[in-house]
């Protein structure tokens, strides 16, 4: 099962573009999500670790995200992991993104 559920804040401007997929034009958006993890250190003080996760959404979900979300907004997303690989300057590169299936804007 490939299921990801994350709660965090939109950490970048929403980047939107129109692409031709399967003979039709559709919208795709990309953004980063800042997800915090709180923990106690060995001296019992609390600390926080932030992970930045790349996310993408397609079609009507992308259009809705573009319309209603902006940098700093708290959001709950669920989706699946997507692996991408390419070659740049003779070096093999790869990354993992979250393909957003559903999202809910949260209120502060």
N, CA, C and O of each residue as an XYZ file, in Angstrom:
432
protein
N       0.852     -1.172      0.000
C       0.000      0.000      0.000
C       0.897      1.233      0.000
O       1.840      1.321      0.786
N       0.604      2.169     -0.871
C       1.362      3.409     -0.992
C       0.454      4.547     -0.560
O      -0.270      5.110     -1.381
N       0.487      4.894      0.735
C      -0.392      5.921      1.298
C       0.423      6.832      2.207
O       1.150      6.366      3.085
N       0.293      8.130      1.985
C       0.994      9.125      2.789
C      -0.040     10.109      3.326
O      -0.878     10.603      2.571
N       0.016     10.398      4.633
C      -0.833     11.413      5.246
C       0.093     12.376      5.969
O       0.866     11.964      6.833
N       0.020     13.662      5.620
C       0.885     14.674      6.217
C       0.081     15.893      6.643
O      -0.861     16.308      5.969
N       0.477     16.455      7.778
C      -0.099     17.709      8.257
C       1.060     18.686      8.381
O       2.051     18.401      9.053
N       0.937     19.832      7.736
C       2.011     20.807      7.783
C       1.562     22.138      7.227
O       0.368     22.410      7.100
N       2.544     22.968      6.895
C       2.278     24.287      6.339
C       2.888     24.384      4.950
O       3.990     23.893      4.708
N       2.158     25.024      4.039
C       2.690     25.256      2.704
C       3.934     26.120      2.857
O       3.864     27.216      3.412
N       5.072     25.636      2.368
C       6.356     26.298      2.621
C       6.889     27.045      1.409
O       7.959     27.651      1.478
N       6.157     27.009      0.298
C       6.612     27.706     -0.902
C       5.403     28.245     -1.647
O       4.268     27.844     -1.388
N       5.657     29.150     -2.567
C       4.577     29.605     -3.430
C       4.110     28.424     -4.271
O       4.903     27.555     -4.630
N       2.829     28.400     -4.581
C       2.272     27.345     -5.420
C       2.688     27.623     -6.866
O       2.369     28.677     -7.416
N       3.398     26.678     -7.475
C       3.809     26.807     -8.877
C       2.817     26.036     -9.732
O       2.594     24.845     -9.513
N       2.230     26.706    -10.695
C       1.205     26.102    -11.531
C       1.618     26.152    -12.995
O       2.225     27.121    -13.450
N       1.276     25.083    -13.731
C       1.502     25.097    -15.170
C       0.469     24.219    -15.849
O      -0.104     23.313    -15.245
N       0.248     24.511    -17.113
C      -0.652     23.722    -17.936
C       0.201     22.743    -18.745
O       1.202     23.137    -19.344
N      -0.193     21.479    -18.763
C       0.542     20.466    -19.521
C      -0.425     19.690    -20.406
O      -1.619     19.601    -20.124
N       0.117     19.137    -21.475
C      -0.667     18.304    -22.363
C      -0.466     16.853    -21.936
O       0.635     16.314    -22.047
N      -1.518     16.232    -21.454
C      -1.454     14.842    -20.992
C      -2.571     14.050    -21.661
O      -3.748     14.386    -21.533
N      -2.195     13.015    -22.360
C      -3.168     12.142    -23.039
C      -4.082     12.915    -23.983
O      -5.279     12.639    -24.068
N      -3.508     13.880    -24.687
C      -4.266     14.622    -25.687
C      -5.149     15.725    -25.153
O      -5.930     16.306    -25.906
N      -5.046     16.028    -23.870
C      -5.837     17.137    -23.314
C      -4.966     17.984    -22.406
O      -3.979     17.505    -21.847
N      -5.335     19.229    -22.266
C      -4.594     20.146    -21.410
C      -5.120     20.035    -19.988
O      -6.330     20.046    -19.760
N      -4.203     19.929    -19.033
C      -4.581     19.827    -17.630
C      -3.625     20.672    -16.790
O      -2.544     21.045    -17.246
N      -4.030     20.962    -15.583
C      -3.238     21.768    -14.657
C      -2.455     20.866    -13.721
O      -2.970     19.852    -13.249
N      -1.198     21.240    -13.449
C      -0.394     20.571    -12.433
C       0.200     21.652    -11.540
O       0.679     22.673    -12.032
N       0.170     21.431    -10.234
C       0.798     22.365     -9.294
C       1.868     21.633     -8.499
O       1.762     20.434     -8.240
N       2.893     22.372     -8.119
C       3.968     21.868     -7.268
C       4.159     22.842     -6.121
O       4.068     24.056     -6.301
N       4.422     22.305     -4.947
C       4.703     23.132     -3.774
C       5.461     22.285     -2.765
O       5.550     21.064     -2.896
N       6.000     22.951     -1.762
C       6.682     22.233     -0.677
C       5.863     22.382      0.586
O       5.240     23.415      0.832
N       5.880     21.326      1.381
C       5.155     21.290      2.641
C       6.165     21.152      3.777
O       7.028     20.276      3.739
N       6.058     22.012      4.781
C       6.910     21.926      5.972
C       6.158     21.119      7.032
O       5.079     21.507      7.479
N       6.749     19.995      7.421
C       6.133     19.093      8.394
C       7.024     19.043      9.628
O       8.215     18.746      9.531
N       6.444     19.335     10.788
C       7.208     19.367     12.038
C       7.071     18.068     12.807
O       6.021     17.425     12.802
N       8.162     17.696     13.471
C       8.189     16.558     14.392
C       8.711     17.078     15.716
O       9.815     17.620     15.781
N       7.932     16.919     16.766
C       8.335     17.373     18.094
C       8.835     16.175     18.901
O       8.284     15.078     18.804
N       9.884     16.395     19.696
C      10.463     15.299     20.472
C      11.174     15.858     21.699
O      11.441     17.055     21.797
N      11.473     14.951     22.634
C      12.252     15.312     23.821
C      13.684     14.866     23.614
O      13.945     13.756     23.151
N      14.609     15.750     23.964
C      16.024     15.407     23.901
C      16.407     14.656     25.170
O      15.605     14.534     26.096
N      17.620     14.163     25.204
C      18.058     13.365     26.349
C      18.015     14.151     27.659
O      17.874     13.560     28.730
N      18.138     15.491     27.583
C      18.048     16.309     28.805
C      16.599     16.694     29.128
O      16.350     17.549     29.978
N      15.640     16.047     28.432
C      14.203     16.214     28.641
C      13.641     17.553     28.154
O      12.482     17.868     28.424
N      14.440     18.338     27.446
C      13.900     19.557     26.837
C      13.249     19.196     25.509
O      13.647     18.243     24.838
N      12.243     19.979     25.149
C      11.530     19.722     23.887
C      12.273     20.377     22.727
O      12.868     21.446     22.869
N      12.224     19.718     21.594
C      12.856     20.256     20.391
C      11.962     19.945     19.192
O      11.000     19.184     19.299
N      12.297     20.543     18.055
C      11.496     20.375     16.853
C      12.412     20.148     15.661
O      13.459     20.782     15.529
N      11.998     19.233     14.799
C      12.703     18.962     13.560
C      11.709     19.199     12.421
O      10.587     18.694     12.470
N      12.106     19.959     11.398
C      11.220     20.249     10.270
C      11.737     19.558      9.019
O      12.916     19.656      8.679
N      10.835     18.858      8.341
C      11.140     18.208      7.070
C      10.342     18.898      5.976
O       9.150     19.160      6.136
N      11.007     19.190      4.861
C      10.343     19.828      3.729
C      10.078     18.768      2.669
O      10.998     18.096      2.203
N       8.810     18.626      2.293
C       8.378     17.570      1.387
C       7.845     18.199      0.100
O       6.985     19.079      0.142
N       8.358     17.743     -1.041
C       7.853     18.204     -2.334
C       6.531     17.508     -2.632
O       6.396     16.300     -2.441
N       5.555     18.286     -3.104
C       4.226     17.757     -3.396
C       3.782     18.209     -4.780
O       4.180     19.276     -5.249
N       2.961     17.400     -5.428
C       2.354     17.795     -6.702
C       0.917     17.311     -6.738
O       0.564     16.297     -6.136
N       0.093     18.066     -7.464
C      -1.310     17.686     -7.653
C      -1.684     17.974     -9.097
O      -1.113     18.854     -9.742
N      -2.651     17.218     -9.590
C      -3.069     17.302    -10.988
C      -4.563     17.577    -11.094
O      -5.314     17.379    -10.139
N      -4.973     18.029    -12.255
C      -6.374     18.158    -12.653
C      -7.154     19.115    -11.743
O      -6.660     20.192    -11.406
N      -8.357     18.728    -11.351
C      -9.209     19.619    -10.571
C      -8.626     19.878     -9.182
O      -8.798     20.963     -8.625
N      -7.938     18.883     -8.626
C      -7.273     19.098     -7.334
C      -6.225     20.184     -7.438
O      -6.089     21.006     -6.532
N      -5.485     20.197     -8.529
C      -4.468     21.226     -8.750
C      -5.106     22.600     -8.880
O      -4.602     23.581     -8.334
N      -6.206     22.666     -9.599
C      -6.896     23.945     -9.778
C      -7.424     24.474     -8.447
O      -7.368     25.676     -8.185
N      -7.936     23.577     -7.611
C      -8.452     23.984     -6.301
C      -7.323     24.443     -5.391
O      -7.456     25.451     -4.697
N      -6.217     23.715     -5.390
C      -5.060     24.120     -4.582
C      -4.565     25.486     -5.017
O      -4.284     26.341     -4.178
N      -4.456     25.699     -6.322
C      -3.997     26.989     -6.859
C      -4.914     28.124     -6.416
O      -4.457     29.237     -6.153
N      -6.199     27.836     -6.338
C      -7.185     28.868     -5.997
C      -7.222     29.179     -4.494
O      -7.398     30.334     -4.108
N      -7.055     28.150     -3.643
C      -7.329     28.331     -2.218
C      -6.130     28.263     -1.281
O      -6.240     28.690     -0.131
N      -4.993     27.744     -1.726
C      -3.843     27.643     -0.820
C      -2.773     28.646     -1.184
O      -2.592     28.991     -2.351
N      -2.063     29.112     -0.163
C      -0.905     29.971     -0.386
C       0.138     29.682      0.680
O      -0.128     29.005      1.673
N       1.314     30.205      0.452
C       2.437     29.989      1.364
C       2.034     30.333      2.795
O       1.461     31.392      3.054
N       2.343     29.420      3.723
C       2.040     29.627      5.139
C       0.771     28.943      5.608
O       0.588     28.750      6.810
N      -0.113     28.570      4.686
C      -1.381     27.950      5.077
C      -1.163     26.554      5.673
O      -0.384     25.761      5.144
N      -1.864     26.262      6.785
C      -1.821     24.903      7.329
C      -2.725     23.997      6.495
O      -3.809     24.407      6.081
N      -2.278     22.774      6.251
C      -3.029     21.878      5.380
C      -2.789     20.422      5.788
O      -1.721     20.066      6.286
N      -3.796     19.605      5.567
C      -3.706     18.166      5.754
C      -3.825     17.553      4.363
O      -4.789     17.819      3.646
N      -2.852     16.736      3.984
C      -2.911     16.120      2.663
C      -2.792     14.610      2.794
O      -2.186     14.096      3.734
N      -3.382     13.911      1.834
C      -3.090     12.486      1.700
C      -2.831     12.220      0.236
O      -3.392     12.866     -0.649
N      -1.975     11.263      0.007
C      -1.578     10.959     -1.355
C      -0.707      9.726     -1.384
O      -0.801      8.858     -0.517
N       0.140      9.660     -2.388
C       1.036      8.516     -2.548
C       2.432      9.002     -2.906
O       2.601     10.103     -3.431
N       3.426      8.177     -2.620
C       4.803      8.518     -2.961
C       5.041      8.272     -4.446
O       4.545      7.303     -5.021
N       5.805      9.168     -5.049
C       6.131      9.064     -6.469
C       7.635      9.289     -6.623
O       8.165     10.302     -6.168
N       8.306      8.360     -7.255
C       9.742      8.459     -7.472
C      10.011      9.015     -8.865
O       9.374      8.612     -9.838
N      10.959      9.946     -8.951
C      11.369     10.514    -10.233
C      12.880     10.386    -10.350
O      13.599     10.524     -9.360
N      13.359     10.123    -11.556
C      14.808     10.086    -11.774
C      15.115     10.714    -13.125
O      14.310     10.644    -14.054
N      16.309     11.336    -13.224
C      16.746     12.003    -14.438
C      18.256     12.133    -14.398
O      18.895     11.835    -13.389
N      18.816     12.581    -15.507
C      20.251     12.804    -15.569
C      20.501     14.294    -15.788
O      19.865     14.927    -16.630
N      21.447     14.844    -15.008
C      21.777     16.269    -15.101
C      23.292     16.413    -15.030
O      23.920     15.958    -14.074
N      23.865     17.031    -16.022
C      25.317     17.225    -16.089
C      26.071     15.903    -15.920
O      27.107     15.849    -15.258
N      25.540     14.847    -16.523
C      26.191     13.545    -16.455
C      25.987     12.805    -15.140
O      26.501     11.699    -14.969
N      25.253     13.392    -14.222
C      24.996     12.767    -12.911
C      23.556     12.261    -12.857
O      22.630     12.954    -13.278
N      23.380     11.058    -12.339
C      22.032     10.541    -12.134
C      21.448     11.186    -10.882
O      22.088     11.230     -9.831
N      20.234     11.678    -11.013
C      19.531     12.339     -9.904
C      18.212     11.625     -9.662
O      17.659     10.993    -10.562
N      17.721     11.732     -8.448
C      16.401     11.182     -8.133
C      15.807     11.933     -6.952
O      16.514     12.574     -6.174
N      14.493     11.836     -6.842
C      13.798     12.432     -5.705
C      12.467     11.711     -5.526
O      11.976     11.022     -6.421
N      11.914     11.893     -4.357
C      10.596     11.346     -4.063
C       9.667     12.512     -3.780
O      10.009     13.419     -3.021
N       8.495     12.485     -4.389
C       7.464     13.498     -4.183
C       6.220     12.822     -3.625
O       6.070     11.601     -3.688
N       5.343     13.638     -3.082
C       4.020     13.158     -2.709
C       3.045     13.618     -3.786
O       2.935     14.812     -4.062
N       2.352     12.683     -4.382
C       1.292     12.989     -5.347
C       0.016     13.157     -4.534
O      -0.503     12.185     -3.985
N      -0.490     14.377     -4.452
C      -1.633     14.705     -3.602
C      -2.920     14.172     -4.232
O      -3.231     14.470     -5.385
N      -3.657     13.381     -3.460
C      -4.963     12.880     -3.905
C      -6.094     13.722     -3.310
O      -7.057     14.057     -4.000
N      -5.967     14.058     -2.028
C      -6.960     14.874     -1.323
C      -6.238     15.822     -0.380
O      -5.133     15.538      0.083
N      -6.874     16.945     -0.106
C      -6.305     17.867      0.860
C      -7.431     18.602      1.575
O      -8.552     18.709      1.079
N      -7.092     19.100      2.753
C      -8.024     19.907      3.517
C      -7.263     21.068      4.127
O      -6.313     20.873      4.885
N      -7.690     22.284      3.789
C      -7.069     23.468      4.388
C      -7.516     23.532      5.843
O      -8.705     23.430      6.143
N      -6.560     23.700      6.734
C      -6.845     23.791      8.158
C      -6.847     25.254      8.567
O      -6.358     26.111      7.831
N      -7.385     25.531      9.710
C      -7.414     26.906     10.199
C      -6.546     27.007     11.427
O      -6.498     26.086     12.243
N      -5.870     28.109     11.559
C      -4.917     28.309     12.665
C      -5.603     28.490     13.971
O      -4.944     28.668     14.996
